[in-house]
XYZ file of C-alpha atoms in Angstrom:
469
model
C 0.000 0.000 0.000
C 1.445 3.346 -0.973
C 1.697 6.045 1.678
C -1.443 8.239 1.781
C -3.290 5.915 -0.605
C -6.853 4.864 0.284
C -7.493 1.149 0.148
C -10.964 -0.368 0.284
C -11.707 -3.776 1.758
C -14.601 -5.629 3.349
C -13.051 -6.381 6.738
C -9.949 -4.894 8.324
C -8.337 -7.402 10.694
C -5.819 -5.824 13.076
C -3.322 -8.426 14.280
C -1.851 -11.566 12.694
C -1.914 -13.875 15.702
C -3.944 -17.109 15.735
C -7.206 -15.168 16.089
C -6.627 -12.779 13.199
C -5.233 -15.476 10.907
C -8.088 -17.914 11.613
C -10.629 -15.162 10.967
C -8.899 -14.135 7.743
C -8.876 -17.742 6.509
C -12.586 -18.089 7.223
C -13.482 -14.787 5.578
C -11.314 -15.369 2.519
C -12.821 -18.778 1.776
C -16.227 -17.076 1.891
C -15.221 -14.578 -0.773
C -14.957 -11.739 1.736
C -12.001 -9.394 1.224
C -9.974 -9.305 4.429
C -7.004 -7.025 4.958
C -4.814 -8.283 7.819
C -2.361 -5.738 9.218
C 0.406 -6.589 11.681
C 2.715 -4.062 13.287
C 5.581 -6.562 13.647
C 7.736 -7.414 10.675
C 7.071 -11.166 11.002
C 4.837 -13.702 12.721
C 5.175 -14.117 16.483
C 8.285 -16.242 17.199
C 7.475 -17.941 20.533
C 5.721 -21.065 21.782
C 3.332 -19.222 24.140
C -0.123 -20.824 23.476
C 0.997 -24.392 22.803
C -2.114 -26.473 23.552
C -4.962 -26.968 21.086
C -8.130 -28.378 22.614
C -10.341 -30.954 20.838
C -13.061 -28.438 19.915
C -10.479 -26.135 18.351
C -9.102 -29.114 16.421
C -12.577 -29.473 14.901
C -12.493 -25.804 13.907
C -9.081 -26.264 12.292
C -10.413 -29.347 10.511
C -13.116 -27.222 8.914
C -10.608 -24.509 7.987
C -8.527 -27.086 6.114
C -5.403 -27.172 8.292
C -5.907 -30.055 10.703
C -3.644 -32.437 8.765
C -0.765 -29.973 9.054
C -1.557 -29.436 12.743
C -1.530 -33.185 13.386
C 1.710 -33.654 11.443
C 3.445 -30.809 13.274
C 2.373 -31.576 16.824
C 1.872 -34.391 19.282
C -0.038 -35.499 22.332
C 0.836 -33.834 25.599
C 3.510 -35.862 27.400
C 2.847 -37.228 30.878
C 4.263 -35.082 33.659
C 7.355 -36.157 35.608
C 7.768 -34.617 39.054
C 11.321 -34.006 40.277
C 12.686 -33.297 43.733
C 16.318 -32.860 44.710
C 17.435 -34.125 41.314
C 15.453 -37.356 41.608
C 12.398 -38.450 39.664
C 9.437 -38.786 42.011
C 7.043 -40.353 39.519
C 4.715 -39.590 36.676
C 1.592 -37.479 36.926
C -0.717 -36.979 33.960
C -2.068 -33.459 33.895
C -4.851 -34.199 31.388
C -7.868 -36.421 30.958
C -7.472 -38.474 27.783
C -10.839 -39.973 26.829
C -9.585 -40.766 23.342
C -11.357 -40.287 20.009
C -14.962 -41.395 19.543
C -17.375 -41.425 16.636
C -18.933 -38.234 18.017
C -15.662 -36.463 18.843
C -12.718 -37.495 16.639
C -10.115 -35.484 18.566
C -9.909 -36.989 22.020
C -7.177 -35.070 23.836
C -5.251 -31.799 23.735
C -2.693 -31.520 20.930
C 0.575 -29.698 21.519
C 2.559 -27.598 19.106
C 4.188 -24.197 19.604
C 2.106 -21.148 18.796
C 4.609 -19.994 16.183
C 3.994 -23.200 14.246
C 0.196 -22.881 14.503
C 0.513 -19.365 13.095
C 2.772 -20.548 10.266
C 0.180 -23.139 9.294
C -2.699 -20.650 9.361
C -0.647 -18.102 7.424
C 0.171 -20.705 4.765
C -3.532 -21.573 4.502
C -4.443 -17.901 4.147
C -1.888 -17.532 1.362
C -3.247 -20.667 -0.331
C -6.738 -19.131 -0.251
C -5.415 -15.951 -1.878
C -5.055 -13.767 1.203
C -2.022 -12.117 2.744
C -0.740 -10.180 5.749
C 0.582 -6.613 5.588
C 3.523 -6.760 8.014
C 5.273 -3.709 9.479
C 1.949 -1.885 9.346
C 0.775 0.036 12.409
C -2.725 1.302 13.074
C -2.649 4.824 14.464
C -6.293 5.910 14.348
C -9.700 4.345 13.749
C -13.074 5.999 13.287
C -16.440 4.799 12.074
C -19.732 6.024 10.711
C -23.005 4.404 9.712
C -21.524 3.122 6.438
C -18.125 1.802 7.477
C -14.801 2.125 9.264
C -11.830 4.349 8.406
C -8.408 3.359 9.710
C -5.221 5.368 9.475
C -2.252 3.065 9.049
C 1.450 3.785 8.862
C 1.140 2.983 5.156
C -2.022 4.895 4.295
C -5.757 4.899 4.894
C -8.110 1.921 4.774
C -11.851 2.076 4.348
C -13.694 -1.103 5.375
C -17.243 -2.179 6.036
C -16.176 -3.679 9.380
C -13.041 -4.006 11.502
C -11.898 -6.636 13.977
C -9.414 -6.007 16.770
C -7.265 -9.117 17.110
C -4.274 -7.137 18.337
C -3.715 -8.669 21.751
C -4.170 -7.796 25.395
C -2.779 -4.280 24.939
C -5.092 -3.736 21.969
C -4.663 -0.367 20.294
C -8.133 -0.674 18.798
C -9.842 -1.437 22.099
C -8.192 1.561 23.705
C -9.121 3.814 20.804
C -12.745 2.759 21.244
C -12.605 3.453 24.969
C -13.757 -0.047 25.914
C -12.788 -0.837 29.499
C -10.971 -4.050 30.425
C -11.650 -5.197 33.973
C -10.288 -8.103 35.962
C -7.780 -9.193 38.553
C -4.276 -10.548 38.994
C -4.631 -14.312 39.273
C -1.249 -14.700 40.941
C 0.996 -11.975 42.408
C 4.110 -13.788 41.167
C 5.195 -13.025 37.595
C 5.975 -15.828 35.142
C 8.970 -16.248 32.859
C 8.357 -18.151 29.614
C 11.100 -19.168 27.213
C 11.862 -21.567 24.381
C 15.098 -23.357 25.179
C 17.202 -26.294 24.006
C 18.541 -28.771 26.548
C 19.998 -31.793 24.693
C 20.784 -33.661 27.935
C 17.141 -33.709 29.116
C 14.875 -36.493 27.849
C 11.798 -35.563 25.834
C 9.577 -38.376 27.114
C 7.989 -36.310 29.878
C 6.752 -32.865 30.803
C 9.287 -32.179 33.547
C 7.941 -30.414 36.637
C 10.081 -28.992 39.447
C 7.753 -27.880 42.299
C 10.304 -25.511 43.796
C 9.743 -26.039 47.550
C 8.548 -22.468 48.093
C 10.938 -20.870 45.624
C 8.449 -21.042 42.747
C 7.820 -23.872 40.327
C 9.545 -24.483 37.004
C 8.357 -26.729 34.175
C 10.028 -27.871 30.968
C 7.671 -29.185 28.307
C 9.097 -30.758 25.135
C 7.524 -29.083 22.111
C 6.575 -31.695 19.480
C 8.058 -31.261 16.041
C 11.014 -29.283 17.386
C 14.175 -29.755 19.453
C 12.866 -27.209 21.946
C 11.360 -27.149 25.418
C 8.977 -24.519 26.636
C 10.210 -23.279 30.002
C 7.643 -21.830 32.403
C 9.004 -20.510 35.676
C 7.295 -18.712 38.547
C 9.309 -15.817 39.945
C 8.680 -15.316 43.660
C 11.524 -12.895 44.376
C 11.957 -9.761 42.269
C 11.265 -9.395 38.577
C 11.962 -11.967 35.836
C 15.348 -11.747 34.120
C 14.656 -12.779 30.519
C 18.239 -12.347 29.348
C 20.007 -15.555 28.225
C 22.103 -15.479 31.383
C 18.987 -14.991 33.502
C 17.152 -17.905 31.904
C 20.150 -20.199 32.353
C 20.558 -19.131 35.978
C 16.887 -19.898 36.680
C 17.210 -23.416 35.249
C 20.368 -24.049 37.276
C 18.748 -22.765 40.480
C 15.486 -24.738 40.169
C 16.611 -28.053 38.627
C 19.426 -30.599 38.638
C 20.611 -29.179 35.281
C 23.561 -26.846 34.927
C 23.404 -23.506 33.159
C 25.677 -24.815 30.406
C 23.194 -27.599 29.585
C 20.831 -24.923 28.258
C 22.556 -24.657 24.900
C 20.158 -22.222 23.208
C 17.524 -19.697 24.212
C 15.358 -18.966 21.210
C 12.754 -16.660 22.748
C 11.909 -15.366 26.204
C 9.180 -13.222 27.699
C 7.510 -12.497 31.006
C 4.009 -11.716 32.180
C 1.870 -11.549 35.285
C -1.030 -14.042 35.235
C -4.201 -12.018 34.928
C -7.876 -12.639 34.252
C -9.590 -9.733 32.541
C -12.350 -9.187 30.027
C -13.601 -6.297 27.943
C -16.946 -4.894 29.042
C -18.281 -5.452 25.528
C -17.098 -7.255 22.401
C -18.387 -4.829 19.796
C -18.727 -1.119 19.211
C -20.753 -0.307 16.130
C -18.876 -1.797 13.194
C -15.802 -2.808 15.194
C -15.479 -6.154 16.988
C -13.022 -7.423 19.592
C -11.687 -10.981 19.456
C -9.011 -12.988 21.217
C -6.744 -11.340 23.762
C -8.121 -7.955 22.744
C -11.377 -9.114 24.366
C -10.061 -11.246 27.252
C -6.782 -12.356 28.805
C -6.344 -15.641 30.672
C -3.951 -17.383 32.941
C -2.238 -19.996 30.734
C -3.391 -22.735 33.130
C -5.763 -25.094 31.364
C -4.901 -23.907 27.874
C -8.050 -21.882 27.222
C -6.835 -18.532 25.863
C -5.808 -19.405 22.307
C -8.671 -21.870 21.990
C -11.360 -19.444 23.103
C -9.860 -16.867 20.754
C -9.842 -19.048 17.634
C -13.427 -20.080 18.319
C -14.435 -16.428 18.548
C -12.948 -15.866 15.111
C -14.900 -18.876 13.866
C -18.143 -17.536 15.310
C -17.650 -14.070 13.838
C -16.361 -15.176 10.437
C -19.493 -16.897 9.185
C -21.709 -14.075 10.416
C -19.679 -11.427 8.586
C -19.792 -13.641 5.511
C -23.559 -13.974 5.658
C -24.064 -10.217 6.025
C -21.507 -9.161 3.392
C -22.110 -11.869 0.786
C -25.452 -13.538 1.367
C -27.940 -10.835 2.254
C -28.343 -11.558 5.960
C -29.555 -8.624 8.071
C -26.843 -6.676 9.877
C -28.559 -7.582 13.157
C -26.998 -11.033 12.785
C -23.706 -9.469 13.893
C -25.245 -8.515 17.239
C -25.300 -12.221 18.097
C -21.496 -12.364 18.143
C -21.255 -10.628 21.496
C -24.452 -12.250 22.747
C -23.048 -15.715 22.127
C -19.346 -15.305 22.775
C -19.126 -12.969 25.783
C -20.762 -15.510 28.149
C -18.502 -18.282 26.810
C -15.385 -16.151 27.305
C -16.463 -15.372 30.867
C -16.981 -19.072 31.544
C -13.568 -20.038 30.164
C -11.903 -17.164 32.004
C -13.285 -18.459 35.276
C -12.160 -21.994 34.443
C -8.590 -20.852 33.702
C -8.444 -18.955 36.976
C -9.725 -21.890 39.042
C -7.212 -24.262 37.453
C -4.380 -21.805 38.083
C -5.351 -21.595 41.757
C -5.694 -25.369 42.113
C -9.445 -25.165 42.666
C -10.296 -27.340 39.642
C -8.526 -30.014 37.631
C -7.939 -30.073 33.882
C -10.979 -32.128 32.957
C -13.615 -32.417 30.285
C -14.506 -28.723 30.500
C -11.078 -27.708 29.199
C -11.701 -29.610 25.954
C -14.570 -27.198 25.143
C -16.665 -29.902 23.468
C -19.532 -29.216 25.847
C -19.761 -25.522 25.065
C -22.806 -24.361 23.154
C -25.411 -21.681 22.679
C -28.612 -23.160 24.113
C -31.135 -20.434 24.826
C -29.180 -17.973 22.697
C -30.441 -15.660 19.965
C -29.685 -18.179 17.197
C -30.972 -21.325 18.904
C -34.487 -22.443 18.047
C -36.217 -25.754 18.711
C -35.220 -29.296 19.576
C -35.492 -32.754 18.076
C -34.339 -36.216 18.985
C -31.376 -36.075 21.363
C -30.306 -32.502 20.601
C -31.411 -28.999 21.370
C -30.657 -26.003 19.191
C -27.398 -24.483 20.353
C -25.696 -27.836 20.868
C -22.477 -28.774 19.099
C -23.334 -31.017 16.125
C -21.635 -34.393 16.745
C -19.485 -36.139 14.182
C -20.268 -39.681 13.082
C -19.564 -42.330 10.434
C -21.401 -42.480 7.114
C -21.487 -45.166 4.424
C -18.488 -45.226 2.110
C -16.004 -44.121 4.729
C -17.260 -40.558 4.927
C -18.163 -38.723 8.121
C -20.683 -36.100 9.157
C -17.860 -33.581 9.500
C -17.206 -34.115 5.775
C -20.764 -32.942 5.103
C -20.415 -29.921 7.374
C -16.978 -28.834 6.133
C -17.132 -25.551 4.245
C -18.811 -22.179 4.506
C -22.397 -23.476 4.096
C -25.278 -24.451 6.367
C -26.287 -28.121 6.427
C -29.886 -29.301 6.790
C -29.596 -32.837 8.114
C -32.599 -35.156 8.043
C -31.819 -37.979 10.489
C -33.965 -41.110 10.467
C -36.983 -39.249 9.104
C -38.803 -39.032 5.790
C -40.077 -35.538 6.573
C -40.383 -33.408 3.470
C -37.411 -31.105 2.879
C -37.834 -27.576 1.502
C -36.307 -26.247 -1.691
C -33.364 -24.088 -0.666
C -30.411 -22.330 -2.278
C -27.973 -25.207 -2.706
C -24.977 -22.905 -2.393
C -26.020 -21.685 1.023
C -27.711 -24.770 2.508
C -26.715 -28.349 1.712
C -29.404 -30.991 2.245
C -28.580 -34.528 3.419
C -30.580 -37.514 4.640
C -28.976 -40.132 6.869
C -30.150 -43.133 8.829
C -31.123 -42.759 12.467
C -28.036 -42.052 14.585
C -28.181 -42.184 18.386
C -26.297 -38.937 19.152
C -28.926 -37.096 17.089
C -31.986 -39.279 17.481
C -34.567 -38.542 14.789
C -35.475 -35.191 13.316
C -34.349 -32.269 11.201
C -31.252 -30.341 12.214
C -29.926 -27.167 10.626
C -26.204 -27.122 11.340
C -24.624 -23.674 11.252
C -21.345 -23.068 9.393
C -19.543 -23.178 12.752
C -20.792 -26.661 13.594
C -23.584 -25.892 16.043
C -27.255 -26.797 15.661
C -29.076 -23.567 14.951
C -32.579 -24.905 14.429
C -34.121 -28.318 15.079
C -37.577 -29.796 14.652
C -39.611 -32.820 13.694
C -40.828 -31.007 10.590
C -39.933 -27.754 8.833
C -42.210 -25.519 10.904
C -40.201 -22.447 11.860
C -37.265 -23.211 9.562
C -37.972 -20.438 7.072
C -38.269 -17.885 9.892
C -34.919 -18.990 11.246
C -33.212 -18.812 7.865
C -34.461 -15.268 7.428
C -32.285 -14.289 10.391
C -29.094 -15.715 8.942
C -29.297 -15.624 5.161
C -31.313 -14.482 2.185
C -33.122 -17.859 1.877
């Protein structure tokens, strides 16, 4: 973009982290022009958000990147507790129910955040999108027709804008949206990506610290690296190479020299905070711009990507398929309560008040009773996550749902199906399937049941809310 030029786009996405990249992928595959701007000159280099929960794996499946995610990562290793240089025994920090027909991703999947972002960026490029690096937003205004943003490279005019620019969000501050919360832990945390060739990679090594603060070293699948997480109980974190090495030597049986490389280091104070609202006119907040979590439980990145997934299809319906603009109001209505729930979960896990259980996998989250949930049938209520399941010929229900369309699923019923725009709503009949029972189920583009019934009564009214059908 030339300086002082005016560029027009459909959606301006500020920030090229996992949230912004996932949103851009979703918008681009829907034919929505998305301009992603990132003030840094490259993608984020650290491991930070390393755990991908099963529900987020389903999102990444739909976005077309799950094979790369699976190839690049691995299951979370079992914890090994150390004391005085001696192994005390293994302790698994996660429930591992395993894959089922209904939920094909049965446990958290680990890979460093930088790799997740590389994969999403490659997918965006494959879809024809791109990121404008070294581009800073300095001012944003809006009117009834759109958003104007002043960038370091010129001016952008967009129909909508999304702040995915992190916990210190420039956009959120420009809008004057308050962020309220609390420090989860008074002790700051040091996080670093390090290489320690003498330490085995079979376990997630945990050093409780005996009052001096814990330290953990987690092998990062697909790399030679460990993610170091250390609690600092005395003074401020020293993130210099010498400081990181000294911390390892002080808290473990390893010597400073055994830390052969320090690839990235940062520090933060665990905090739980959330924006008072997720939208302001034509501007939306997503990811850390809307909420910040303790890393305990691995909810931050996952909640953020799912926000992008919720917002993406709604922007697509409004901008490309004639849905009323009021559809966008449901983004905050649906996602703010979920973010609050996950924020509370992260805080309780950090404080030892709750274990990492089924709730962390986010498969049970839904939108029952929400503005886009209408009816029930069989075993499901509108707002529930639509389960996966096997189909004849080796296909699966997720194969039917994959893509930017709605799916009207007739399960174990010969009820008459309406004539609908085949581009927007795909129609399928399947045999009775226990997780669904019998009935008609309209599955939204984000994999949740929007409408359900024994016949089509009320379906046309529902579709009028979300599309031109």
